[in-house]
Every structure is written in structure tokens, then in C-alpha cells.
Short mmCIF file of C-alpha atoms and ligand atoms in Angstrom, two decimals:
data_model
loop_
_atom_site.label_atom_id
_atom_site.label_comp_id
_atom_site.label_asym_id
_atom_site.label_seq_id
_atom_site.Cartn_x
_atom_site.Cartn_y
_atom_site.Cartn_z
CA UNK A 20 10.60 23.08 7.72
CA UNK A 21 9.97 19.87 5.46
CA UNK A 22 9.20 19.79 2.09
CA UNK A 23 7.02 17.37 1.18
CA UNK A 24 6.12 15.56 -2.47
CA UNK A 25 2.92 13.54 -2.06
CA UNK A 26 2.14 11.05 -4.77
CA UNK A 27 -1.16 9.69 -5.30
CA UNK A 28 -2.11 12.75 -3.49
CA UNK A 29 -6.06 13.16 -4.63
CA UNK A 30 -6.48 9.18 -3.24
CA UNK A 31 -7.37 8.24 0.17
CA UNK A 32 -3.78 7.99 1.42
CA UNK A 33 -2.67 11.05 -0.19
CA UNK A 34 -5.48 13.28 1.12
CA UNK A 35 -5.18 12.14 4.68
CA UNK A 36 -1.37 12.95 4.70
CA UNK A 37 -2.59 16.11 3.53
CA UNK A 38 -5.19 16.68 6.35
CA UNK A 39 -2.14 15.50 8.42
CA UNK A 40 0.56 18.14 7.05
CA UNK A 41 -2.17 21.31 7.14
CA UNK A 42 -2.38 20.87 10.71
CA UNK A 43 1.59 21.54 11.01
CA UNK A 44 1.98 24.40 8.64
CA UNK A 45 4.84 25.44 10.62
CA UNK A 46 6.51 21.95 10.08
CA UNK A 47 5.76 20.87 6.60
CA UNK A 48 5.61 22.71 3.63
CA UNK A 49 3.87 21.01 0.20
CA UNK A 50 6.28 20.96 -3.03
CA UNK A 51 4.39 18.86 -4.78
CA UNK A 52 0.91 17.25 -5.74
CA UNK A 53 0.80 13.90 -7.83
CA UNK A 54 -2.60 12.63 -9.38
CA UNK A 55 -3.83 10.41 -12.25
CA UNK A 56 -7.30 11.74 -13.56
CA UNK A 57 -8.95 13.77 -10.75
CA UNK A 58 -8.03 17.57 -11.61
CA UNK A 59 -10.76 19.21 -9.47
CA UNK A 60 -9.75 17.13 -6.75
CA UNK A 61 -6.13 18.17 -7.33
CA UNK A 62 -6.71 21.88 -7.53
CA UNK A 63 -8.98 22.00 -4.64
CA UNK A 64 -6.02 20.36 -2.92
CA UNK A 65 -3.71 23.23 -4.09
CA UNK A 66 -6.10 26.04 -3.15
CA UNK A 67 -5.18 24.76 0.01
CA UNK A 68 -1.66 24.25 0.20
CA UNK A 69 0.16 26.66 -2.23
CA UNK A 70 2.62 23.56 -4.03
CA UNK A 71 5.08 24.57 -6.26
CA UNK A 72 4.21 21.55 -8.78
CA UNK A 73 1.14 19.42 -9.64
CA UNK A 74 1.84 16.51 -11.63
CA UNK A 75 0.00 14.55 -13.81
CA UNK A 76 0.39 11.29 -14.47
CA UNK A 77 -1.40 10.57 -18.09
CA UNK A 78 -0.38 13.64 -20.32
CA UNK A 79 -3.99 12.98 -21.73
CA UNK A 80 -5.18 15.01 -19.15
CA UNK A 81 -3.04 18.04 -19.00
CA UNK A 82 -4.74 20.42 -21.41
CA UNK A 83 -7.86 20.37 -19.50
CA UNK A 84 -5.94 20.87 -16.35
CA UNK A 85 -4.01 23.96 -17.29
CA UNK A 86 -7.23 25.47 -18.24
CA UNK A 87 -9.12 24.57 -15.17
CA UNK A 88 -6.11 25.81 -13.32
CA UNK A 89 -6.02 29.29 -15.16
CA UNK A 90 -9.41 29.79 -14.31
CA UNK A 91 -8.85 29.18 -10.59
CA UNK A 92 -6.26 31.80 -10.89
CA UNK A 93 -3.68 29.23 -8.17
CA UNK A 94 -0.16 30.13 -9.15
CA UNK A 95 1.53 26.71 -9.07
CA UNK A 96 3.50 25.02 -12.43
CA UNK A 97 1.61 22.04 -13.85
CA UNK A 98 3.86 19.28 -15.44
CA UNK A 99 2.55 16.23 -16.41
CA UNK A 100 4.18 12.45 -17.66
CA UNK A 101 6.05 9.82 -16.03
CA UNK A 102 9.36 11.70 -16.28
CA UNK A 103 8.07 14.20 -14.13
CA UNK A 104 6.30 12.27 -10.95
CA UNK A 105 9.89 10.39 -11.27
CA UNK A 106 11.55 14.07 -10.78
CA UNK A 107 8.86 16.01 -8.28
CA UNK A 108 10.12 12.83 -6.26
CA UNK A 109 13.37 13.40 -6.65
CA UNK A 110 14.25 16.79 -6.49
CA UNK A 111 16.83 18.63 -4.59
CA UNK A 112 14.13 20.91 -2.42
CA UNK A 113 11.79 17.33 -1.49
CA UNK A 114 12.58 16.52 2.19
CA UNK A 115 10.36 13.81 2.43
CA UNK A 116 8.36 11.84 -0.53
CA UNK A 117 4.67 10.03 0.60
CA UNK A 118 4.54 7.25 -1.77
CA UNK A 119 0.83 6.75 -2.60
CA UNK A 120 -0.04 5.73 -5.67
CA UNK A 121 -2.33 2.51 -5.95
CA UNK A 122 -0.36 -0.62 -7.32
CA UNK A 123 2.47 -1.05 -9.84
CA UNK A 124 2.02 2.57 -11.20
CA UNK A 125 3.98 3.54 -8.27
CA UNK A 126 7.19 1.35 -8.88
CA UNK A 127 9.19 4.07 -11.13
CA UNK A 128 8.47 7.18 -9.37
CA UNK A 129 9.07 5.37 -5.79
CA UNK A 130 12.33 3.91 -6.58
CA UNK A 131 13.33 7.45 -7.85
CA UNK A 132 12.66 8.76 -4.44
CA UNK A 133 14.72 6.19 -2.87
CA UNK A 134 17.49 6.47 -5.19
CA UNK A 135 17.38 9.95 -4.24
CA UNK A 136 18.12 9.62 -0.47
CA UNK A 137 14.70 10.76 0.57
CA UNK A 138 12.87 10.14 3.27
CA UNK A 139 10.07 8.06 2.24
CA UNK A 140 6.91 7.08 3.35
CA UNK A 141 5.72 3.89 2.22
CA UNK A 142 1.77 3.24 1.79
CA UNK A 143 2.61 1.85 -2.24
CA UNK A 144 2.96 -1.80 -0.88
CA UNK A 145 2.92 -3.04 -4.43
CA UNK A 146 6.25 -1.16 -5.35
CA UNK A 147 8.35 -3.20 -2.77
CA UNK A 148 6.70 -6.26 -3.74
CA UNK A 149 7.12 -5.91 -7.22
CA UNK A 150 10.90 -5.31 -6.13
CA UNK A 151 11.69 -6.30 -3.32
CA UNK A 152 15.62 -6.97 -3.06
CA UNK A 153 16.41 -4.28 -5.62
CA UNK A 154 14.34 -1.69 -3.55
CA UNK A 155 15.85 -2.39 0.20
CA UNK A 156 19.48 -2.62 -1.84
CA UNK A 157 18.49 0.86 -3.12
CA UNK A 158 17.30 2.44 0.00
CA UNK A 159 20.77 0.97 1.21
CA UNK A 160 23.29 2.59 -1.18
CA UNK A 161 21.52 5.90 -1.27
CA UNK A 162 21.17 6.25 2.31
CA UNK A 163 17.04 6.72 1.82
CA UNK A 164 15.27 6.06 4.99
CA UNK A 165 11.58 4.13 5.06
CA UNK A 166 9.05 4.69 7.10
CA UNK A 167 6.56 1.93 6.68
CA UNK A 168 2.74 3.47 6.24
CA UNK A 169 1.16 0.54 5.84
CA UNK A 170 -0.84 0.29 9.54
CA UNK A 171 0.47 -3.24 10.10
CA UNK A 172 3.83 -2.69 9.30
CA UNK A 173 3.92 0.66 11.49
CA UNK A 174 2.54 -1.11 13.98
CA UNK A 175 5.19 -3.86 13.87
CA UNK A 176 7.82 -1.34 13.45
CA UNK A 177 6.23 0.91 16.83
CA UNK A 178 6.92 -2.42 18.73
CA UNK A 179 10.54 -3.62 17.52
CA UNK A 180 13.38 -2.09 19.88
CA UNK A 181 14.91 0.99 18.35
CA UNK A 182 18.59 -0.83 17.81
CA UNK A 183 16.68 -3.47 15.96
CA UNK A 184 18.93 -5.18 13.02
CA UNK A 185 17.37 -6.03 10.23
CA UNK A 186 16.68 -9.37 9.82
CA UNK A 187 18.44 -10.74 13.15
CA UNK A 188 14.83 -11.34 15.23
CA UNK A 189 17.25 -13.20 17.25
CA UNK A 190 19.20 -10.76 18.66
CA UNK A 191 16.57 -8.57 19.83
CA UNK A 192 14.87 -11.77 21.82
CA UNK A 193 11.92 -12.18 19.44
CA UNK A 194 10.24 -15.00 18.43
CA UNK A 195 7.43 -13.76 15.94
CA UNK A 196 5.70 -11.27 14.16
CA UNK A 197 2.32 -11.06 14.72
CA UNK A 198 0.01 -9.53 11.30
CA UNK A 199 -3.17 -9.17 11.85
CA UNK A 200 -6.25 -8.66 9.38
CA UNK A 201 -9.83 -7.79 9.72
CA UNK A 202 -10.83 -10.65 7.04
CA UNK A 203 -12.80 -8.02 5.51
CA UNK A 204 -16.21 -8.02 4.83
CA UNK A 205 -16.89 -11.65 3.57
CA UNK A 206 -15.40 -13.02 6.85
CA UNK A 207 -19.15 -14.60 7.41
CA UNK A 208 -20.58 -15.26 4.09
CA UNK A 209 -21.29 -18.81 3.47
CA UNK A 210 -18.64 -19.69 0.71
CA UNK A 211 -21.24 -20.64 -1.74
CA UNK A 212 -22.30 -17.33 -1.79
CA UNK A 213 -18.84 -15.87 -2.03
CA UNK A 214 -18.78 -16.20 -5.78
CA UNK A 215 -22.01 -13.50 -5.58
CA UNK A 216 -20.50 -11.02 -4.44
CA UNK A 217 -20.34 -7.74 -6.26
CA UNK A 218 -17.67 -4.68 -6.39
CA UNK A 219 -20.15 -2.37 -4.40
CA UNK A 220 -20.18 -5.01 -1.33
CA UNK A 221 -16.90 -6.12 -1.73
CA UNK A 222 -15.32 -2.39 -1.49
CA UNK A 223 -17.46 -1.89 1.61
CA UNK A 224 -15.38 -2.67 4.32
CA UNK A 225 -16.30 -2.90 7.67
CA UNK A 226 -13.49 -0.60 9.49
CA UNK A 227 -11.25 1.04 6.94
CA UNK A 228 -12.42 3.58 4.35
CA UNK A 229 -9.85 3.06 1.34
CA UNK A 230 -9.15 3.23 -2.47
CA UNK A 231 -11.06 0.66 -4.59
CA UNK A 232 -8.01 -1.58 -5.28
CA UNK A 233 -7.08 -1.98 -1.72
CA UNK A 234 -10.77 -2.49 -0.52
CA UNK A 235 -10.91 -6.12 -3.05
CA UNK A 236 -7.64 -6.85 -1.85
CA UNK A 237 -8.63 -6.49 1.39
CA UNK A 238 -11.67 -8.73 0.86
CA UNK A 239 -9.70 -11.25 -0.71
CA UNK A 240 -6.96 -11.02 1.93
CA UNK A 241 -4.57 -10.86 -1.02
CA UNK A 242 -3.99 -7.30 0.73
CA UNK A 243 -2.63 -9.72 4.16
CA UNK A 244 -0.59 -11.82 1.56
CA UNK A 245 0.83 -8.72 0.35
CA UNK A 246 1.76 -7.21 3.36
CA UNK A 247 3.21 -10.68 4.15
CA UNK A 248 5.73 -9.86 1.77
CA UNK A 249 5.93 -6.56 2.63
CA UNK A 250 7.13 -7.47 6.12
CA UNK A 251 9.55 -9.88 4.63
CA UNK A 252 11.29 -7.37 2.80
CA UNK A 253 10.60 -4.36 5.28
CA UNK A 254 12.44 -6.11 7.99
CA UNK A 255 14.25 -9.15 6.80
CA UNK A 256 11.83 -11.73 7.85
CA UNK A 257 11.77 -15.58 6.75
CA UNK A 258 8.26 -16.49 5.95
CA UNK A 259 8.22 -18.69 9.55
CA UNK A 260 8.59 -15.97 11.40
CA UNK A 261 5.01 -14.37 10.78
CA UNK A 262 1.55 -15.60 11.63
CA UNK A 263 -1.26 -14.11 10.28
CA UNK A 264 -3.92 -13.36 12.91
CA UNK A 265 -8.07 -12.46 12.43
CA UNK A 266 -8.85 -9.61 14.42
CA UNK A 267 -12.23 -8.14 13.21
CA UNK A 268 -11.94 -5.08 15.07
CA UNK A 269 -9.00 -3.57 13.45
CA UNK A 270 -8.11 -1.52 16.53
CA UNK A 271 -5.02 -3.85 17.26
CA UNK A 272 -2.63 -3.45 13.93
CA UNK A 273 -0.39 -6.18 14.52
CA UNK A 274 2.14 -6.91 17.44
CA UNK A 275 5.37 -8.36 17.84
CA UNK A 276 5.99 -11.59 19.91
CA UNK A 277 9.10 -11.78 23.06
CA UNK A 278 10.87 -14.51 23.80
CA UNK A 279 10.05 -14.02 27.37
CA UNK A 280 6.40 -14.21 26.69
CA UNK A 281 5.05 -10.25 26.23
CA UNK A 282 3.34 -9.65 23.60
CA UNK A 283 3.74 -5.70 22.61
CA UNK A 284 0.97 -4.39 20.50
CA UNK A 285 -0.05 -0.98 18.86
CA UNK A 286 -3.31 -0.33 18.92
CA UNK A 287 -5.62 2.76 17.91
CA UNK A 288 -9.14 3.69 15.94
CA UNK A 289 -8.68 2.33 12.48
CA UNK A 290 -7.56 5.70 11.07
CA UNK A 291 -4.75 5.83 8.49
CA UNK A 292 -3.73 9.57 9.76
CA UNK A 293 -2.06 7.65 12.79
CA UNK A 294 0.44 5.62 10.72
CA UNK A 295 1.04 8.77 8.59
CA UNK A 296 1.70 11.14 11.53
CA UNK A 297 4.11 8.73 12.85
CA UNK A 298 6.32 7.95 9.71
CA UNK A 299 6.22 11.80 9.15
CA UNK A 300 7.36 13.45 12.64
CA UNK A 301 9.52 10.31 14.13
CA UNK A 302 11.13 9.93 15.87
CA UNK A 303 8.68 12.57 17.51
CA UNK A 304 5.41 12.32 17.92
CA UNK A 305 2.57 15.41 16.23
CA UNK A 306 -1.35 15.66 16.27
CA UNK A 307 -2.91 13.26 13.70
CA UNK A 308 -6.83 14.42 14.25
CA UNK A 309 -7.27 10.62 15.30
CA UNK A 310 -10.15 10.65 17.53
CA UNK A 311 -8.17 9.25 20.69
CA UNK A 312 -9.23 5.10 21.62
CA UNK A 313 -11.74 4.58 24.07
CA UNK A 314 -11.43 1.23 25.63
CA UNK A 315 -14.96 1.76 27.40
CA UNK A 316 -17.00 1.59 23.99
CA UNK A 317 -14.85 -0.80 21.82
CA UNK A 318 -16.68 -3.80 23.45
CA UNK A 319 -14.84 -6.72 22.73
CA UNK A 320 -11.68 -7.94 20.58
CA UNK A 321 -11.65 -11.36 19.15
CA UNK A 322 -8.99 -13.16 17.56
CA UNK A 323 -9.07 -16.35 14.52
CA UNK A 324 -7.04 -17.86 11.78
CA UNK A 325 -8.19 -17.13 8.15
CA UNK A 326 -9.40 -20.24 6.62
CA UNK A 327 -7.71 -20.84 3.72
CA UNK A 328 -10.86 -22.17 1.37
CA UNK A 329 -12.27 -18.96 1.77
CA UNK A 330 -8.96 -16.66 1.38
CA UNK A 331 -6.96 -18.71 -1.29
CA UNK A 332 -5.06 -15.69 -2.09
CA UNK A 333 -3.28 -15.13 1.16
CA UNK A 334 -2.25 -18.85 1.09
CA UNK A 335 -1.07 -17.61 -2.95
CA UNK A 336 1.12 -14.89 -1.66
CA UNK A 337 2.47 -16.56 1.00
CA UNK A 338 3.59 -19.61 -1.87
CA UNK A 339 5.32 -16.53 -4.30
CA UNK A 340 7.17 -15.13 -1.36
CA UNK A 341 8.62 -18.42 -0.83
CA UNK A 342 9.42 -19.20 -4.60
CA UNK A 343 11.00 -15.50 -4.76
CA UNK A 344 11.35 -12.63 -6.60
CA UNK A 345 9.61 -13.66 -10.20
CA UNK A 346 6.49 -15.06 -8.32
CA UNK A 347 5.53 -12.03 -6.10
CA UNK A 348 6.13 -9.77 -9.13
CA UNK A 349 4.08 -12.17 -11.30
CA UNK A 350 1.26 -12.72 -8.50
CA UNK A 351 0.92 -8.58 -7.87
CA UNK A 352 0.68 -8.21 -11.34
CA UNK A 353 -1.80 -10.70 -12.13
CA UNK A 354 -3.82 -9.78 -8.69
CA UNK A 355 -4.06 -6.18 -10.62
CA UNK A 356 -5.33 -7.45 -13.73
CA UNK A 357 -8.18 -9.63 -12.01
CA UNK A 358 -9.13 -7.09 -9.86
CA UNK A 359 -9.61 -4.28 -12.24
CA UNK A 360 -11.49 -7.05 -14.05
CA UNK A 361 -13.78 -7.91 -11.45
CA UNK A 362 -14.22 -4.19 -10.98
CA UNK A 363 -15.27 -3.98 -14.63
CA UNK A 364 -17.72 -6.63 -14.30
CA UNK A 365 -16.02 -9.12 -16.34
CA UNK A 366 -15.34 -11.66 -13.71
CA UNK A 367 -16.75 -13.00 -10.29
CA UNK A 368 -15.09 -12.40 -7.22
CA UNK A 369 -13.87 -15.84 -6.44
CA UNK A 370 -12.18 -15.37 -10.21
CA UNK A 371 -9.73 -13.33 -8.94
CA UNK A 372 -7.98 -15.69 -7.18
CA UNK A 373 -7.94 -18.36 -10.25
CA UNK A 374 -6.68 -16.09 -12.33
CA UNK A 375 -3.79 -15.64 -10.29
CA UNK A 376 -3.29 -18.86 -9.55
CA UNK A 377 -3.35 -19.80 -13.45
CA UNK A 378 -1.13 -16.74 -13.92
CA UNK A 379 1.49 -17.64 -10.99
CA UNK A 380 1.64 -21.67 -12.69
CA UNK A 381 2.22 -20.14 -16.47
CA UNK A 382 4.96 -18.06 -15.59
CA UNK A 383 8.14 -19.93 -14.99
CA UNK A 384 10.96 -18.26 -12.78
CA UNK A 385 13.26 -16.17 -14.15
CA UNK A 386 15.96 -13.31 -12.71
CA UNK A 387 15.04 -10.01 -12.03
CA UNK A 388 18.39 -8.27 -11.75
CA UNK A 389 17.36 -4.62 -12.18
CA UNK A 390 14.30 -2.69 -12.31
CA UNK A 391 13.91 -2.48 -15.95
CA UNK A 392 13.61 -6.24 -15.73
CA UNK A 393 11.13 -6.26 -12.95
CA UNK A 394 8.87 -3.91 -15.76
CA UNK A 395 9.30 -6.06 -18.62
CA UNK A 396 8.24 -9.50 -16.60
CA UNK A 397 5.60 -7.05 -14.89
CA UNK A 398 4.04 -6.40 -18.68
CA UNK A 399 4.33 -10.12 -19.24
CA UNK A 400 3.05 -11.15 -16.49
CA UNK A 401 -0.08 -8.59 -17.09
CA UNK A 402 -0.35 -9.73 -20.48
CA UNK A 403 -1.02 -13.49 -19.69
CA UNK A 404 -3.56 -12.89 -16.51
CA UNK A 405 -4.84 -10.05 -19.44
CA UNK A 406 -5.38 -13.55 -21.42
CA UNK A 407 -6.82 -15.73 -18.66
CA UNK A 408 -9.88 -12.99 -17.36
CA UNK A 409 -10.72 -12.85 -21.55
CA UNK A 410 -10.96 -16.52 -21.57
CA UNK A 411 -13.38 -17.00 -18.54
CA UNK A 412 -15.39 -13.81 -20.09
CA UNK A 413 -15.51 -15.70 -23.18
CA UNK A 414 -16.72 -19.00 -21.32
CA UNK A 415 -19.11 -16.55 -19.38
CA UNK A 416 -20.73 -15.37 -22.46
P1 NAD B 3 -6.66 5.33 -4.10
O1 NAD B 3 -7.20 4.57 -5.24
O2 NAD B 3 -7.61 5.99 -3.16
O3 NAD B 3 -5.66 6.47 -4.66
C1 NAD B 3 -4.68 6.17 -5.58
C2 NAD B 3 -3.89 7.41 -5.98
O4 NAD B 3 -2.99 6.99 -7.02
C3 NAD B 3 -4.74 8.53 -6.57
O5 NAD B 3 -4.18 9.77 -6.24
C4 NAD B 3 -4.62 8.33 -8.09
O6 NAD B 3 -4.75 9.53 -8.81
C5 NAD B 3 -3.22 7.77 -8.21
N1 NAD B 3 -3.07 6.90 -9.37
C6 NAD B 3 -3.93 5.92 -9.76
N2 NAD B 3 -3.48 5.32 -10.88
C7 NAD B 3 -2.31 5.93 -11.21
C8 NAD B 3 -1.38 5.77 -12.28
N3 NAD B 3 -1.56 4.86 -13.26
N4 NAD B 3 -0.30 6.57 -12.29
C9 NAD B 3 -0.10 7.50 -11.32
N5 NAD B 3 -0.96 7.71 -10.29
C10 NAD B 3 -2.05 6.93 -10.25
O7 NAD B 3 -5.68 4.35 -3.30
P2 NAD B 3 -5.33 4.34 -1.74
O8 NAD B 3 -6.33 3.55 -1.00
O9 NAD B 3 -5.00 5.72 -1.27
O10 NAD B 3 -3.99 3.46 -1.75
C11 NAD B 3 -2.77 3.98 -2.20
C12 NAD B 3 -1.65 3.02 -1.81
O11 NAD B 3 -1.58 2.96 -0.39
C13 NAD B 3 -1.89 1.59 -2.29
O12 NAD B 3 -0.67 1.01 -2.65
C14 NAD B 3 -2.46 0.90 -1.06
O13 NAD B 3 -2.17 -0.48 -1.04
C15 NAD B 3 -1.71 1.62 0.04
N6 NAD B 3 -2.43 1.61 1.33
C16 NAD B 3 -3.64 2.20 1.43
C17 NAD B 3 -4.32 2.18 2.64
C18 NAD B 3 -5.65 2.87 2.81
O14 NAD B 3 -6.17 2.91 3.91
N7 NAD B 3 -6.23 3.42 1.76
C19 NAD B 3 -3.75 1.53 3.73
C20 NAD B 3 -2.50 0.92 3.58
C21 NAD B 3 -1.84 0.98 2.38
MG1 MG B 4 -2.48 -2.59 5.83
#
């Protein structure tokens, strides 16, 4: 039996891993339940799954949760703060720790998890590339082991050899990593029109059904050039050794390139319950739910390059990850800022990518030694693309 600590759990991550675990209540018991604002979510979730803890993240809400959770009568302890998504993750009982929260939020109470030992499953891109060396050197000393969630980098991880060694592609006879992308839903819009585009069409993507955030990121492909540096840090790749590859369909989620010409891919329906059922049983393998792929009614895959006029921010990302540690921390953080922005209806959606290119040129490199500093040039960073959106509102106006 595994116990479980699911941050982020009331998002859509965090409530597929928990259609996931209540189909193996014999394998996987719930600790604990993380959330930001969304209490009836989060005690719906509990009516299901008994945790000892729910956690709140903003101790604004915690008043009105306790009440809400007296009247449901569920006996489970409420806690709320940073402190305590830092220790649910953490504890002695946890087992294994999904790390789901959406963007830099999840830094703190990720890294606690890791410097815990845990097991831990990795959908919060943003905290590795906020973090990078400091997180892998973490995972390292403390012996925590991560499973990559992201669908890409589960994919790429299904198709390395099992004695892979991190960062020697080399050895194992390979000669690139292969990340594909949908290109979201803007792949056809004529780029004069791109700067029309509002939140409701740019969260609708075409195969994947996911948090707001991830959905702009995704249309931007600033979600690729994160996951660019994901991989980088996930496996110990030089920025050479991936391509970035258009595949529409989403059913292949990125392959792995032989020196002897195969190609190994992983494919299946673009459902995030696959990823998670794999980083949670493996090595063995358990029933996700995923509806199983039938190669009769996909049709047709098709393959491109992104262009980069229309997806400047992938081309961005892939710049930071060269320039190191400051830039990626800088870019993620700025990338949040315009985003939540353009969510708000302050900017357009072709903003978002000048603001983080304005952001990435005013902050100068600097070290980020420890994780403290990776917060502090995180605020400063948020503070200046804070700056840039207000002054193209203020031109807007
Ligand atoms: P979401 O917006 O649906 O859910 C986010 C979760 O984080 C919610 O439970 C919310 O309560 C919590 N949260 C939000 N702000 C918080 C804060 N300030 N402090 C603490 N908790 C907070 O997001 P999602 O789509 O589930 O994505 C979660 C993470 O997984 C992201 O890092 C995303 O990049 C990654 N990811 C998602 C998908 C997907 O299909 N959705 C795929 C790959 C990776
Ligand atoms: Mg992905």
C-alpha cells in the first residue's frame, strides 16, 4: 500500500491522478489533498477518498472551508499555508508525492518532496525550470526518485533503455530526442489574425483538455519551450540533441532517435491518466481508464516544424536554456505574468511573447546558488514583466 500526497489536487492533473488511484484502492491509499481556492471541489474529492489532510494553500480561505467541511460531516484535518503543502509533501507516512500545482507556486512544496526522498511525480514543469540544477542535485543527495508526468517526457523516458545514464546519449547509441507538439490551436490562423485571438479560443485546444495556464502556453508553444528545458534537465540533454517536431494529432508523444536508424515512439489517445498510471505503478504497469488506441479510426498522422514567426516563444525558451539558469527562471516568470495578463484582458495574445522578450533583455544574469535565490530573482523578475504588461495597458488605453 502507497500513500499518496497529491498537490494541485482539485486541477486537471490532480483529479485525473485521482480517477487513476480510486481504481487501485488496494494499491494506493490518499494522505493528502492540496488546493488553492476550490473547497467544494476539494471536499467532494475527500468524500471520495477518506485523506487524512486537506491543505490549503491561501489561509484566506480556510475559515470557510472548515465550515463547509463540518457541515459535510468528512472526518479529515484541514491545515492550510505554505508551511503546510511544504510538510503534507514531506511527511514520514507520504510514499509518493504528485506534484501538480500550476507554475511557480509549486517550486517550495516540490523541492520539499524531493528533499524528502519521495517518490515524485512530476507534472509542475515550471518547478524544475525555475531550478533546474539545484532540483536534479536535490533529487540526487536525497535519493528522491522522478517520474516525469509530463506526456512528452514520459514518452521519451518509455523509449530510453532502462540502464540509461543520464546525460551520456552516447553510450546508449542515440542520436536525438525527438519532442513533439500539437502547435495548438492557432497552428492555421493567418498571423495577422493571431494578435485577435481571445482567452476563450486560445484555451480551447484541439486534443488535450487542461488547466488555463497550460492551455496559453500550449498555444504559444512556450509550453514546447518549456518542456525543452524540462528535457534538458530531466535527462541531461545539450540543447542539440532535441528537435522539436509538429504532430497535430497528439497520439505520438515524442520518440527517441537510434543510431542505427529506429525510431522508438510511445504513442496513445491524448489522455493524461496514461502518463500518470505509468510514473505511479513502474516499473509495472496498472489500468489507467484510457480508452485503448485504435489505429483503424485515427486516420492519418502528419508531421512539421513550428515556424518560428508564429511561435516566438519556443524560439525564447530555447535562447534562456542556452544562456542558463537566470534566463529560464526569468523567462517562466515573466511567461506567468503575461499570461495571467492576457487572461485578465489586459493584453493581446501576441503580447505575451514581447513581454517576455522585454523581460528576458532587462534582466542581466546573475547566480542562483540556492533556492531562496531562485525566489528572490523569481519576484524580480515578476516585478519587471509586472511593469512591462502596465505599460502596454497604459499605451492601450
Ligand atoms: P490547473 O490549473 O487545472 O490546476 C492547478 C492546481 O494548482 C489546482 O489544484 C489549484 O488549486 C492549484 N493551485 C493554483 N494556484 C496555486 C497556488 N498559488 N498555490 C498552490 N496551489 C495552487 O492546472 P493543470 O493543467 O492541472 O496543470 C498543473 C501542472 O501540470 C502545471 O505545471 C502544468 O504545466 C502541468 N501539466 C499539465 C498537463 C495537463 O494536461 N493539464 C499536462 C502536462 C503537464
Ligand atoms: Mg506536455
Amino acid at each position: 500500500m502507497q500513500n499518496i500526497c497529491i498537490l494541485g489536487a482539485t486541477g486537471s492533473i490532480g483529479q485525473s491522478t485521482l480517477d487513476v488511484v480510486l481504481r487501485h484502492p488496494s494499491e494506493y491509499r490518499v494522505f493528502a489533498l492540496t488546493a488553492h481556492s476550490q473547497i467544494d471541489k476539494l471536499i467532494e474529492q475527500a468524500r471520495l477518498c477518506q485523506p487524512k489532510y486537506l491543505v490549503l494553500s491561501d489561509d484566506a480561505n480556510y475559515h470557510e472551508a472548515k465550515q463547509a467541511l463540518l457541515t459535510s460531516g468528512i472526518k479529515t484535518e484541514l491545515l492550510s499555508g505554505a508551511q503546510a503543502l511544504a510538510d503534507v509533501a514531506s511527511a514520514d507516512e507520504v510514499d509518493v508525492v504528485m506534484a501538480a500545482i500550476v507554475g511557480g507556486a509549486g517550486l517550495l512544496p516540490t523541492i520539499a518532496a524531493v528533499k524528502a526522498g519521495k517518490k515524485v511525480l512530476l507534472a509542475n514543469k515550471e518547478s524544475l525550470v525555475m531550478s533546474g540544477e539545484l532540483f536534479i542535485h536535490a533529487a540526487k543527495e536525497h535519493s528522491a526518485s522522478i517520474l516525469p508526468i509530463d506526456s512528452e517526457h514520459n514518452a521519451i523516458f518509455q523509449c530510453l533503455p532502462s540502464d540509461f545514464q543520464y546525460g551520456d546519449l552516447s553510450a546508449s547509441g542515440i542520436s536525438s530526442i525527438l519532442l513533439t507538439g500539437s502547435g495548438g490551436p492557432f497552428r492555421e490562423t493567418p498571423l495577422n489574425k493571431l494578435s485577435d485571438m481571445t482567452p476563450a479560443e486560445a484555451c480551447a485546444h484541439p486534443n488535450w483538455d487542461m488547466g488555463r495556464k497550460i492551455s496559453v502556453d500550449s498555444a504559444t508553444m512556450m509550453n514546447k519551450g518549456l518542456e525543452f528545458i524540462e528535457a534538458r534537465w530531466l535527462f541531461g540533454l545539450q540543447s542539440s540533441d532535441i528537435k522539436v517536431v509538429l504532430h497535430p494529432q497528439s497520439i505520438i508523444h515524442s520518440m527517441v532517435q537510434y543510431c542505427d536508424g529506429s525510431v522508438l515512439a510511445q504513442m496513445g489517445n491524448p489522455d493524461m491518466r496514461t502518463p500518470i498510471a505509468h510514473g505511479l505503478a513502474f516499473p509495472k504497469r496498472i489500468d489507467s481508464g484510457v480508452k485503448p488506441l485504435d489505429f483503424q479510426t485515427i486516420g492519418q498522422f502528419s508531421f512539421g516544424e513550428p515556424e518560428p514567426a508564429r511561435y516566438p516563444n519556443l524560439y525564447l525558451a530555447i535562447e534562456a536554456s542556452n544562456a542558463g539558469q537566470y534566463a529560464t527562471t526569468a523567462l517562466n516568470a515573466a511567461n506567468e505574468v503575461a499570461v495571467a495578463a492576457f487572461l485578465d484582458g489586459q493584453i493581446g495574445f501576441t503580447q505575451i511573447s514581447q513581454v517576455n522578450q522585454e523581460c528576458l533583455a532587462q534582466m542581466a544574469g546573475c547566480q542562483l546558488n540556492d533556492i531562496e535565490a531562485v525566489v528572490a530573482w523569481d519576484h524580480e523578475c515578476r516585478s519587471q514583466a509586472q511593469q512591462i504588461v502596465s505599460s502596454y495597458s497604459r499605451e492601450a488605453s
